[in-house]
mmCIF file of C-alpha atoms in Angstrom:
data_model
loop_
_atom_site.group_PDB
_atom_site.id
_atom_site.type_symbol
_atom_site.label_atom_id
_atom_site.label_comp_id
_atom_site.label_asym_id
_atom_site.label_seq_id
_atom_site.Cartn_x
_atom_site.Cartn_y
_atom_site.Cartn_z
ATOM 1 C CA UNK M 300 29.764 40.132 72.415
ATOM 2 C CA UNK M 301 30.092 40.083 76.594
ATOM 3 C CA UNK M 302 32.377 37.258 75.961
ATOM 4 C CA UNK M 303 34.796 39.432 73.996
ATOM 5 C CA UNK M 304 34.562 42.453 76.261
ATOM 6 C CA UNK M 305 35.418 40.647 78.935
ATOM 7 C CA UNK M 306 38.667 39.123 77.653
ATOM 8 C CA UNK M 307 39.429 42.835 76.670
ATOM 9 C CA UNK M 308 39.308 43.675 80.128
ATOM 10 C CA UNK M 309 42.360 44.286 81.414
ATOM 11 C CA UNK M 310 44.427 46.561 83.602
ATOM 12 C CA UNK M 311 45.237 49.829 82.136
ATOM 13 C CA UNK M 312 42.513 49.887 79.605
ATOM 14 C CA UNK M 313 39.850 53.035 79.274
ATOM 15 C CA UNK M 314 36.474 52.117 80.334
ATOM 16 C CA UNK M 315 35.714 54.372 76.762
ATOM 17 C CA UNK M 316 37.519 51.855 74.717
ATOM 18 C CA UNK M 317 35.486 48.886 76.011
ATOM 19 C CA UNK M 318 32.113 50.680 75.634
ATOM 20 C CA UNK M 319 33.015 51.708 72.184
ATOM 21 C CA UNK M 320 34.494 48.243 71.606
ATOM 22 C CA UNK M 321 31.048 46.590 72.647
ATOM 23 C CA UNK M 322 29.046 48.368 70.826
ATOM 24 C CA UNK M 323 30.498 48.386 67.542
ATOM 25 C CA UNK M 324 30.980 44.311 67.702
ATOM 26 C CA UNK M 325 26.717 44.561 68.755
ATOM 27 C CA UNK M 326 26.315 46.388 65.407
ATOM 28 C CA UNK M 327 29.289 44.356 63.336
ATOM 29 C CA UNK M 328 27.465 40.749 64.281
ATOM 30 C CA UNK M 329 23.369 41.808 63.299
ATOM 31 C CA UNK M 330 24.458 43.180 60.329
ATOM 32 C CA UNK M 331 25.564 39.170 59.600
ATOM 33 C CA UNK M 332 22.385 37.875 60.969
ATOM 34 C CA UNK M 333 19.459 37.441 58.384
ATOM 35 C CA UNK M 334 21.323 39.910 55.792
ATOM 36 C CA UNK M 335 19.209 39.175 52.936
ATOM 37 C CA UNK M 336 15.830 39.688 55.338
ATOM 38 C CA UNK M 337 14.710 43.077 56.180
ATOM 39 C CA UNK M 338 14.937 43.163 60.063
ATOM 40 C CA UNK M 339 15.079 46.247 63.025
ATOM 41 C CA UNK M 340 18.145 45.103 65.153
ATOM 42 C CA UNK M 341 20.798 46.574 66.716
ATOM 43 C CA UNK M 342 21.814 47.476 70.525
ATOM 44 C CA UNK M 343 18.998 47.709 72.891
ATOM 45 C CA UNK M 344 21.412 48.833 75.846
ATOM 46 C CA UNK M 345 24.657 50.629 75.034
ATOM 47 C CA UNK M 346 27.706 48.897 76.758
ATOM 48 C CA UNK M 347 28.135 49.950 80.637
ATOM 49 C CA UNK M 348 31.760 49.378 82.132
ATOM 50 C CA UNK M 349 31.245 50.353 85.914
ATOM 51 C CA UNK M 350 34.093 49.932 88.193
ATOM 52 C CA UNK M 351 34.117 49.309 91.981
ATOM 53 C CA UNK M 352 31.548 51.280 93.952
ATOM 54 C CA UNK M 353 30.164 52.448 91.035
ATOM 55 C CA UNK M 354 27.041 50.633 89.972
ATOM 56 C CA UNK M 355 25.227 51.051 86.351
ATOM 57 C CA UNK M 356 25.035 53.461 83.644
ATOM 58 C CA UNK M 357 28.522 53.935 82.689
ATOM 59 C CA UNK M 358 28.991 53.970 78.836
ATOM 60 C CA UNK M 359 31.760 56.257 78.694
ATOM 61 C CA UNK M 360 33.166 58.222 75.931
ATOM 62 C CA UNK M 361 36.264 58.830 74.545
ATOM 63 C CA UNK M 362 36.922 62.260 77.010
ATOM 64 C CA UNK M 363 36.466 60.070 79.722
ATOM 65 C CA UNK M 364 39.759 59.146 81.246
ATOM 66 C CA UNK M 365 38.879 56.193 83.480
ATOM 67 C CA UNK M 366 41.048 53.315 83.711
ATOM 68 C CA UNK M 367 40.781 50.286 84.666
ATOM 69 C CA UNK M 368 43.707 48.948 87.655
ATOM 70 C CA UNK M 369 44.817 46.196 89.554
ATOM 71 C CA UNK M 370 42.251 45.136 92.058
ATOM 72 C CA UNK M 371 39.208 46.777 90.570
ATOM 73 C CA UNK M 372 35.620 44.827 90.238
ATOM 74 C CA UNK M 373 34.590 45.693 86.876
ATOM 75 C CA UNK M 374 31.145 45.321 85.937
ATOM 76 C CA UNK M 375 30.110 45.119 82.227
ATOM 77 C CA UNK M 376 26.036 45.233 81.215
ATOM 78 C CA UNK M 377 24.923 45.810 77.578
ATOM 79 C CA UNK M 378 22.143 44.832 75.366
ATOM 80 C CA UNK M 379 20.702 43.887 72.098
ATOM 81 C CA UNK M 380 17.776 43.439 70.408
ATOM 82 C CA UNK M 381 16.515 41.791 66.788
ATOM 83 C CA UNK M 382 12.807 42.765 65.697
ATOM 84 C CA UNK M 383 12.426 44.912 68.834
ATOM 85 C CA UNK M 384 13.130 41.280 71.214
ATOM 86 C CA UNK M 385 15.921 41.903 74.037
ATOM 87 C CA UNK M 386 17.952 39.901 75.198
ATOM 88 C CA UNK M 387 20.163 41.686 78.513
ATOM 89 C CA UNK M 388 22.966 40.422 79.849
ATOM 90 C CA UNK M 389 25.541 41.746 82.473
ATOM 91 C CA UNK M 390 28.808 40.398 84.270
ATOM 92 C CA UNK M 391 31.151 41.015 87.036
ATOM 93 C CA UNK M 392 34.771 40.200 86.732
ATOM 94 C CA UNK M 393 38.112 41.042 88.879
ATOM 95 C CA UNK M 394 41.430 42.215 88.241
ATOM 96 C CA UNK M 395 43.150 40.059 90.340
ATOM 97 C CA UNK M 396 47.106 40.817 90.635
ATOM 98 C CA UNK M 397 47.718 36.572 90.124
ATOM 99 C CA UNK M 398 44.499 34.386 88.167
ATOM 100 C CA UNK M 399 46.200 31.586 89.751
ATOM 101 C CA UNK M 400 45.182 32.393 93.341
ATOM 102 C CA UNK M 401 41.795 32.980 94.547
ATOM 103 C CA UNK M 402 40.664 36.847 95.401
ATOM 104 C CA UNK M 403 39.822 35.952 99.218
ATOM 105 C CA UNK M 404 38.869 39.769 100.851
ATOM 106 C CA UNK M 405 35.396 41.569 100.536
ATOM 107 C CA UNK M 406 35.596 41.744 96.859
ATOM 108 C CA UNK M 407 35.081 37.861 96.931
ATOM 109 C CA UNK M 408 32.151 37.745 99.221
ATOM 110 C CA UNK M 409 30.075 40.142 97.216
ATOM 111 C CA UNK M 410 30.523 38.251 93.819
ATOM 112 C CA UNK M 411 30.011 35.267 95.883
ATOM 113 C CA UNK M 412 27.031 36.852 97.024
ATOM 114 C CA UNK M 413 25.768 37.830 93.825
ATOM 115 C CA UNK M 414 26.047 35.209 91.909
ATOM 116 C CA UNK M 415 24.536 32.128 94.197
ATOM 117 C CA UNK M 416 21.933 35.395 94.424
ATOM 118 C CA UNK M 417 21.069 34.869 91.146
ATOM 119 C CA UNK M 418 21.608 31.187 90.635
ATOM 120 C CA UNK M 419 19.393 30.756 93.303
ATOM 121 C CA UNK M 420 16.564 33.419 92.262
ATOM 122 C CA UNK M 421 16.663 32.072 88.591
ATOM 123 C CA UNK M 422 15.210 29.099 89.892
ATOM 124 C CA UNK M 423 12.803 30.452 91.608
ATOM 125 C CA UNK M 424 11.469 32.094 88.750
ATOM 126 C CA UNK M 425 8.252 29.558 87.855
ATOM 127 C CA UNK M 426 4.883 30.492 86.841
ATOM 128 C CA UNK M 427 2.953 31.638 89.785
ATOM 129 C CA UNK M 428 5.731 32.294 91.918
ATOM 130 C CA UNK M 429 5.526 35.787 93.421
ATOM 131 C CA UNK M 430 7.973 38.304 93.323
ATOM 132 C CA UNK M 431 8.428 38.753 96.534
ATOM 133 C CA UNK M 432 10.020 35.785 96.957
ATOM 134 C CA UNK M 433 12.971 37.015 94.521
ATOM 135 C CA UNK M 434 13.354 39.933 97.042
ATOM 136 C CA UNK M 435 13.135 37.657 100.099
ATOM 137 C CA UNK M 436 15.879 35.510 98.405
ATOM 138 C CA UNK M 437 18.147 38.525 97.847
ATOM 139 C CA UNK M 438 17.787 39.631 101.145
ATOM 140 C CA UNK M 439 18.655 36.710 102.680
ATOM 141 C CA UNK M 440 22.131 35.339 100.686
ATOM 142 C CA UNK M 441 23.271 39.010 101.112
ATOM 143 C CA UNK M 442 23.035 38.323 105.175
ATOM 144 C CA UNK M 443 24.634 35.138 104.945
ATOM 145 C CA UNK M 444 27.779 36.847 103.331
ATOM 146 C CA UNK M 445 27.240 40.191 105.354
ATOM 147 C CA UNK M 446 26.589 42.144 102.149
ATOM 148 C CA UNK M 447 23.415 44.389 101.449
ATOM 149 C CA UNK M 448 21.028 44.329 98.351
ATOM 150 C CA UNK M 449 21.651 47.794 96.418
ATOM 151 C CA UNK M 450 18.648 50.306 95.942
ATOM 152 C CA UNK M 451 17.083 51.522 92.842
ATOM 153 C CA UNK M 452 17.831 48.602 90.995
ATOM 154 C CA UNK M 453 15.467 46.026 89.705
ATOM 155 C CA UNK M 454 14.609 42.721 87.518
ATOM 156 C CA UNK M 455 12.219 44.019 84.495
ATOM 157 C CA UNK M 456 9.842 42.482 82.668
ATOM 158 C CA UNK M 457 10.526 43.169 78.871
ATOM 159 C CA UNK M 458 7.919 42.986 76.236
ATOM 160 C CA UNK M 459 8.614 43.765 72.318
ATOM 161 C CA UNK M 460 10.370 47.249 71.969
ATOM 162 C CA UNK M 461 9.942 47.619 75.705
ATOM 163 C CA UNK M 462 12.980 47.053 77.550
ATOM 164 C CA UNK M 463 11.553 47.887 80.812
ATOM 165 C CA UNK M 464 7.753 47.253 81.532
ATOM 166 C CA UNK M 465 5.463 47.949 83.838
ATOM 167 C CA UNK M 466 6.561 44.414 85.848
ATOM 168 C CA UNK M 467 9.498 44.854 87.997
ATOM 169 C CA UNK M 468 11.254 43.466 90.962
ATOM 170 C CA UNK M 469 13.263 45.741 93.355
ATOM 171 C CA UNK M 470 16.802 44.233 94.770
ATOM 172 C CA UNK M 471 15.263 45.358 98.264
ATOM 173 C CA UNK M 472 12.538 47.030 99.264
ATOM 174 C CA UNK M 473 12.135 50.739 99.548
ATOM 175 C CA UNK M 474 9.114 51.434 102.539
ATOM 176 C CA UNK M 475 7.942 53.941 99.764
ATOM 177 C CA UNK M 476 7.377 52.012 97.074
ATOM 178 C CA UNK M 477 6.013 48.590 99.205
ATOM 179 C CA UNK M 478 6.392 45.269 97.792
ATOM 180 C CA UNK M 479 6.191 44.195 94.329
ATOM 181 C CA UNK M 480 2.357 42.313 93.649
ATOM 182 C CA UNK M 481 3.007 40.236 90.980
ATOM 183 C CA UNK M 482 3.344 36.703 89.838
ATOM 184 C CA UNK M 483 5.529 35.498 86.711
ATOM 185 C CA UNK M 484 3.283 33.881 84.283
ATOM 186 C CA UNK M 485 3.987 31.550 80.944
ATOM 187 C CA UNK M 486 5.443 33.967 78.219
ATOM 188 C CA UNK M 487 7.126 36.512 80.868
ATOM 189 C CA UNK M 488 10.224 37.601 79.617
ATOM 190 C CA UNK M 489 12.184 38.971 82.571
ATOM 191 C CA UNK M 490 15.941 40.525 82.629
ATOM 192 C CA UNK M 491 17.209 38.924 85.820
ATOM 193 C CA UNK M 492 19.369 41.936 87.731
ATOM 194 C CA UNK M 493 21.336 40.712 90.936
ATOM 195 C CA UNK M 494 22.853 43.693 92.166
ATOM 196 C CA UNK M 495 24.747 43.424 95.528
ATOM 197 C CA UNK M 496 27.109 46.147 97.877
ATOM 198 C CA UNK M 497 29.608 45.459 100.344
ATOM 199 C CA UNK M 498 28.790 48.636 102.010
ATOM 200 C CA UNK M 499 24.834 49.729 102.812
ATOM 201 C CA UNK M 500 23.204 49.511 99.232
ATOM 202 C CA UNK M 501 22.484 52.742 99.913
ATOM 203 C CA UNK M 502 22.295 54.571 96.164
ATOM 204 C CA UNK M 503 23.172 58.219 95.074
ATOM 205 C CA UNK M 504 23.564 59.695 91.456
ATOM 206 C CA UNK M 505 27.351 60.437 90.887
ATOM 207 C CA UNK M 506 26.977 63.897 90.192
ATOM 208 C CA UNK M 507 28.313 62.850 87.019
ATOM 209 C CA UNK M 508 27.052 63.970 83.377
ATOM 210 C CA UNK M 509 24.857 61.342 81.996
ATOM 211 C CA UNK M 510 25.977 59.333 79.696
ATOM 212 C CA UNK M 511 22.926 56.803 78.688
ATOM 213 C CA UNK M 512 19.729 58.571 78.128
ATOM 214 C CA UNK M 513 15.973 57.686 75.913
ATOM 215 C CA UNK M 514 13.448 58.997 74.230
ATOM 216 C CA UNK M 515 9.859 59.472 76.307
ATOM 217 C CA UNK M 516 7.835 58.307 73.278
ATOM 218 C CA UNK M 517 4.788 59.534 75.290
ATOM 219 C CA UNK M 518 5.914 63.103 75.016
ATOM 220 C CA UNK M 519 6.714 65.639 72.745
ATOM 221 C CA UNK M 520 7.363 69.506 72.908
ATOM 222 C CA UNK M 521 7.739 72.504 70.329
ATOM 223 C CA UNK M 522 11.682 73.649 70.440
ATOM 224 C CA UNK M 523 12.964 77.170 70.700
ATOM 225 C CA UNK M 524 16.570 76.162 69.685
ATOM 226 C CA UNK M 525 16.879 74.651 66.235
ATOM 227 C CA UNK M 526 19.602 72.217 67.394
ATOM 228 C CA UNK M 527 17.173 70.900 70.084
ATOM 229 C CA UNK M 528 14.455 70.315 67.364
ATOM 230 C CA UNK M 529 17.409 68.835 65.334
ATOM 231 C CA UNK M 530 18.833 66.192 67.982
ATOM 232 C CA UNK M 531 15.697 65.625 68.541
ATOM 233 C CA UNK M 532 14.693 64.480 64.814
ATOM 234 C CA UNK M 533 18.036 62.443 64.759
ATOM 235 C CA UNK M 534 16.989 60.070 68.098
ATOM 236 C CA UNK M 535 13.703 59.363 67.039
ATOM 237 C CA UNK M 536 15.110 58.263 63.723
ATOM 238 C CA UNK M 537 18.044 56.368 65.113
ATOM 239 C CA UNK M 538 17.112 55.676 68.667
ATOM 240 C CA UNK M 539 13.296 55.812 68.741
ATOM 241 C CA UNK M 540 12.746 53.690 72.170
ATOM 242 C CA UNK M 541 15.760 52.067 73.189
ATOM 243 C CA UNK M 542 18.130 53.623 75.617
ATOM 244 C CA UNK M 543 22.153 55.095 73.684
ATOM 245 C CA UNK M 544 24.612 56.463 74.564
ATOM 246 C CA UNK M 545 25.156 59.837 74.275
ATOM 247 C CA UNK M 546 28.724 59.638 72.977
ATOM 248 C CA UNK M 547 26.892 58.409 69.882
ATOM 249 C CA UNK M 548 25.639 62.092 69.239
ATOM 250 C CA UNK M 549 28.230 62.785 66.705
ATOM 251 C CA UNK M 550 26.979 66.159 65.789
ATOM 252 C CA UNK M 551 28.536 68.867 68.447
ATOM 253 C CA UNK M 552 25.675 71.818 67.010
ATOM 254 C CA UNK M 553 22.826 68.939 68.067
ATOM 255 C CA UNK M 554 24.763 68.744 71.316
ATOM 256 C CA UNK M 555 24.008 71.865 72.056
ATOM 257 C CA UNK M 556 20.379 71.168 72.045
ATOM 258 C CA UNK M 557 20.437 67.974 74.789
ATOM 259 C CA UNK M 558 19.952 70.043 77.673
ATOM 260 C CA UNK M 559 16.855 71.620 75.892
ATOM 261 C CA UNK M 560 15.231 68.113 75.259
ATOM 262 C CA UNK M 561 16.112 67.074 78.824
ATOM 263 C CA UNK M 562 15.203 69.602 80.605
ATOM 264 C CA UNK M 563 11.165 69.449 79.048
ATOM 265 C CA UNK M 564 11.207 65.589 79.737
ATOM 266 C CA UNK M 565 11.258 64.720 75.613
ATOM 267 C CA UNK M 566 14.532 62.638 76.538
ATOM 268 C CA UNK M 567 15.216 61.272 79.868
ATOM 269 C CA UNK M 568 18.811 60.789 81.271
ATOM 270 C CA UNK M 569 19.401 57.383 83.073
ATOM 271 C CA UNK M 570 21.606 59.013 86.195
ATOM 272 C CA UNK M 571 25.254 57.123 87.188
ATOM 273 C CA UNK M 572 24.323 55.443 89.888
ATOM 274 C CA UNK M 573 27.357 55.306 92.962
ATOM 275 C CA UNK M 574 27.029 53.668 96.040
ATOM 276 C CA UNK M 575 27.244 56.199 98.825
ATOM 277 C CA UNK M 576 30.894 54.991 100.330
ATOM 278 C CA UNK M 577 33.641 55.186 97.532
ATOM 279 C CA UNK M 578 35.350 52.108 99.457
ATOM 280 C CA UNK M 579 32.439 49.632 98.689
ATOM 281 C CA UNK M 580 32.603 47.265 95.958
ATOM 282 C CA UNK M 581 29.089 46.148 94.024
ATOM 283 C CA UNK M 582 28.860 43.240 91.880
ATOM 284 C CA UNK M 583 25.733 42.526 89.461
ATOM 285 C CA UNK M 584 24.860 39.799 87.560
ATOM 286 C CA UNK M 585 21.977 40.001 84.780
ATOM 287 C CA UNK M 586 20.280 36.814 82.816
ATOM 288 C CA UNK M 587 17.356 37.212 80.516
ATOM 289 C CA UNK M 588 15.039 34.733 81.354
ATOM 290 C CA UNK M 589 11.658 33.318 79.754
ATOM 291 C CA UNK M 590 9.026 31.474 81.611
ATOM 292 C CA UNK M 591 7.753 28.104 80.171
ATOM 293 C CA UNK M 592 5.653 25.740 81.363
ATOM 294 C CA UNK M 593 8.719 23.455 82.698
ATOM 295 C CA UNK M 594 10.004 26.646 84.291
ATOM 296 C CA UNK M 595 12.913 29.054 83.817
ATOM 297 C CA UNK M 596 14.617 29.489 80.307
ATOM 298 C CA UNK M 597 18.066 31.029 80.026
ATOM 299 C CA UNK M 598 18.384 33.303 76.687
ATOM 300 C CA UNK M 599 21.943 34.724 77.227
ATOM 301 C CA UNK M 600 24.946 31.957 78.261
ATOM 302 C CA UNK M 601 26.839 32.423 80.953
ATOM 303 C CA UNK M 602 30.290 33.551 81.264
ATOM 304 C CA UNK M 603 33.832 32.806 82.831
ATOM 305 C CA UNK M 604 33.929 33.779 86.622
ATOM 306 C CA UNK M 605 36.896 35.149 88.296
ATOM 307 C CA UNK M 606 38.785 32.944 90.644
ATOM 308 C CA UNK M 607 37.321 34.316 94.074
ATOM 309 C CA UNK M 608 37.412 32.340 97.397
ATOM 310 C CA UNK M 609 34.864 33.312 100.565
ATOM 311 C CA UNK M 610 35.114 33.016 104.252
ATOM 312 C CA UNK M 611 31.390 32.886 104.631
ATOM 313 C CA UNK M 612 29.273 30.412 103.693
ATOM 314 C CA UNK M 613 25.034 28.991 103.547
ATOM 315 C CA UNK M 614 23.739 26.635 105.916
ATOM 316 C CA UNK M 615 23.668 23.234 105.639
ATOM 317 C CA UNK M 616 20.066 23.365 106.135
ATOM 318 C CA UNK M 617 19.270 26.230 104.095
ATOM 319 C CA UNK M 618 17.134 26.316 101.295
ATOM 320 C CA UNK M 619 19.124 27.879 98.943
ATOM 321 C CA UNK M 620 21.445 25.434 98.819
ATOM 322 C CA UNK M 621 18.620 23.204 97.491
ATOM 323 C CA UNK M 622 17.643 25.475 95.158
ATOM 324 C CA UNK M 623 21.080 26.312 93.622
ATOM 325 C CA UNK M 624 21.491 22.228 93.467
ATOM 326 C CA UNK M 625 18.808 22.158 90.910
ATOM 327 C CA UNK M 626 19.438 21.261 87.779
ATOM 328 C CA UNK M 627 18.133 23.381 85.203
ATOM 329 C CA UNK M 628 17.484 20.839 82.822
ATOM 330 C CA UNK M 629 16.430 20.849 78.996
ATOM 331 C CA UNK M 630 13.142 22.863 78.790
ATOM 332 C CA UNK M 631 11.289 21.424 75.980
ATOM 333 C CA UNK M 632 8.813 23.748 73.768
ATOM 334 C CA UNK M 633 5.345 23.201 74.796
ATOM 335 C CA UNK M 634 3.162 20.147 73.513
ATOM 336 C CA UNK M 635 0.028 21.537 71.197
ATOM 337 C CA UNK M 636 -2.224 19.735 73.610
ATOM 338 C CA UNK M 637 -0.839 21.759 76.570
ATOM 339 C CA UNK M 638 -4.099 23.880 76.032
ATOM 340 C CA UNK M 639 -3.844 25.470 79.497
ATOM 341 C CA UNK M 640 -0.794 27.462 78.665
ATOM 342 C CA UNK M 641 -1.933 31.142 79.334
ATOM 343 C CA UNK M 642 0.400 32.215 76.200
ATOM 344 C CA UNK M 643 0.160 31.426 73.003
ATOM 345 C CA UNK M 644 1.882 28.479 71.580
ATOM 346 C CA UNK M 645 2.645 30.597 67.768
ATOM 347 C CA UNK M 646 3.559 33.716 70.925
ATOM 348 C CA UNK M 647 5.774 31.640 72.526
ATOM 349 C CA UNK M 648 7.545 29.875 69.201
ATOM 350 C CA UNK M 649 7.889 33.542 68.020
ATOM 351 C CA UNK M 650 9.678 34.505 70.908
ATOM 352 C CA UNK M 651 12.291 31.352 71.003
ATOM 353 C CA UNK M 652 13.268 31.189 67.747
ATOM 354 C CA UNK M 653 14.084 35.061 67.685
ATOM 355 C CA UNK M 654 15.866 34.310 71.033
ATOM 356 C CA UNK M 655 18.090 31.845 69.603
ATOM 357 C CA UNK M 656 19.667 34.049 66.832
ATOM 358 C CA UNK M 657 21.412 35.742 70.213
ATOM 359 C CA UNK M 658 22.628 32.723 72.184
ATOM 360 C CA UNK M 659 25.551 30.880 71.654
ATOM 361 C CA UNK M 660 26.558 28.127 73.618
ATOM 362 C CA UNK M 661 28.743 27.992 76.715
ATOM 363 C CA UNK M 662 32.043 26.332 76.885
ATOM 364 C CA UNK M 663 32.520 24.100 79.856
ATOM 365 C CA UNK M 664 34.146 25.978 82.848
ATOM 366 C CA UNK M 665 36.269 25.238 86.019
ATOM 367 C CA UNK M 666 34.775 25.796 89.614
ATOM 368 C CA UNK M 667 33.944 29.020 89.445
ATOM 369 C CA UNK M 668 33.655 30.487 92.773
ATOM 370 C CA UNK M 669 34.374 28.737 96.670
ATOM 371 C CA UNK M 670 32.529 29.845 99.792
ATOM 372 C CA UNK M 671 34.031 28.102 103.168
ATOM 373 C CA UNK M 672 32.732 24.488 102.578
ATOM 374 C CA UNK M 673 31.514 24.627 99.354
ATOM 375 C CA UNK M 674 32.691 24.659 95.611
ATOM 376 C CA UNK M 675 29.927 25.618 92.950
ATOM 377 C CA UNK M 676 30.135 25.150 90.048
ATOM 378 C CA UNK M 677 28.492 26.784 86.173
#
């Protein structure tokens, strides 16, 4: 599905059309998988198209009259799930005026940035690592290519019908919330979220009318206005945990009744996150990743890069170039005598073979991206 919205993405098309595009393809391709077997599935994340300085939550509707130009970074993030198990994915392309030549400004040392970010910190992720250390990492490839980690946005754990759980690793570190105490363990299932700024990382809300929102399944609340009570009724039958969009609220009378259910904390709006300056670009990246006993598992393939070229580059005697240099290798399903995995084995088979009905394999790409001395390559 990402692989298709991206090739849609061109200059002078509606951020609307490729959220609308997205989502209908998620619903088109489960309805082929298992049809004769009675299965939940469907999107888990509506389609996001965020452009330039603009950073998540973006699944526009038809009234919105954004466009996509020449020059912009366009970031695309959706989501989908089979039984209730998510697999997340997001990607950051550029509108360059000629493919042929590299995009050598800012623009190319964020996506730089955030993609040896997350090459790098997908290694890293190994049972009883910390998470820390995926911060630390962040921080420190962002300095290298004068960029900045972006606030209030994080790497989730994700459980069954929970896309974001109670694990979760923050780009940087806010001196409010302190640093994340946890360790990835056999059986985590984590969406990987790079998320880097040419500007400060500093976050606001757009100011914008949300346009992703989700039940609280924890609460609930007696309606004065029957099209509250109705809207209501219709997301828990259609949308009961997962996150839509709300240009999917066909019904204008139920409409009426959103600001009712979000305004008693029933449904919760997920705010359009900006960075501060308008002239910043952010790029994001976003794997969904499962921890096995030979390490880091890949669930969603990754995609075509732009052709980008950067001035700044690692150290020689850095250790993220070791860790990028890794191979990631076959990961073999565990051995029945590896009793000391803390997961199940019949957990952990579940898991895969639900996990393969969403992954398709890669073509082979060119070199993807060039810092100044190095060429890397998918």
């Amino acid at each position: 599905v990402l692989r298709q919205v991206i090739e849609r993405t061109v200059p002078g098309t509606k951020i609307s059309t490729l959220c609308i595009f997205g989502d209908q393809l998620i619903e088109d391709i489960c309805r082929r998988v298992s049809p004769g077997v009675k299965a939940d599935k469907g999107i888990a994340f509506p389609t996001s198209v965020a452009i330039n300085h603009r950073i998540q939550n973006v699944a526009a509707s038809a009234d919105m009259d954004m466009m996509i130009q020449v020059n912009d970074v366009v970031k695309i993030e959706l989501a989908v799930h089979i039984n209730g198990y998510v697999a997340s994915q997001a990607h950051t392309v550029v509108m360059s005026a000629n493919p042929n030549e590299p995009v050598s400004d800012r623009r190319a040392d964020v996506i730089c940035a955030a993609k040896i970010t997350h090459e790098a910190t997908l290694r890293k992720m190994r049972a009883g690592v910390k998470a820390e250390e995926i911060t630390n990492i962040t921080r420190e490839v962002a300095e290298f290519f004068q960029c900045s980690p972006v606030e209030s946005t994080y790497s989730q754990a994700i459980n069954r019908y929970v896309f974001s759980g109670q694990k979760s690793i923050p780009n940087r570190y806010d001196v409010a919330e302190g640093k994340a105490d946890l360790e990835f363990e056999i059986g985590d299932v984590f969406v990987l979220n790079t998320c880097l700024s040419t500007g400060t990382g500093k976050a606001r809300d757009s100011g914008m009318k949300p346009t992703v929102c989700q039940r609280d399944v924890n609460r609930t609340y007696y309606f004065k206005m029957k099209s509250a009570a109705d809207l209501f009724e219709t997301i828990s039958k259609n949308h009961p945990v997962f996150p839509f969009a709300v240009r999917n609220i066909s019904d204008l009378r139920q409409k009426l009744g959103l600001t009712e259910c979000l305004g008693h904390g029933v449904i919760n709006s997920l705010p359009m996150l900006v960075e501060r300056k308008e002239r910043e670009t952010v790029a994001q990246f976003q794997t969904t990743v499962l921890i096995t006993h030979e390490g880091p598992m890949c669930l969603t393939p990754p995609q075509t890069m732009s052709y980008v070229h950067s001035n700044h580059n690692i150290p020689a005697d850095s250790h993220i170039l070791a860790l990028i240099n890794q191979n990631m290798g076959k990961i073999e399903l565990p051995r029945l005598s590896d009793i000391h995995i803390k997961v199940s084995l019949a957990t952990l088979l579940t898991k895969l073979q639900l996990y393969r009905l969403l992954y398709i394999m890669p073509h082979a790409h060119r070199p993807y991206l060039h810092t100044n001395g190095n060429i890397f390559f998918t």
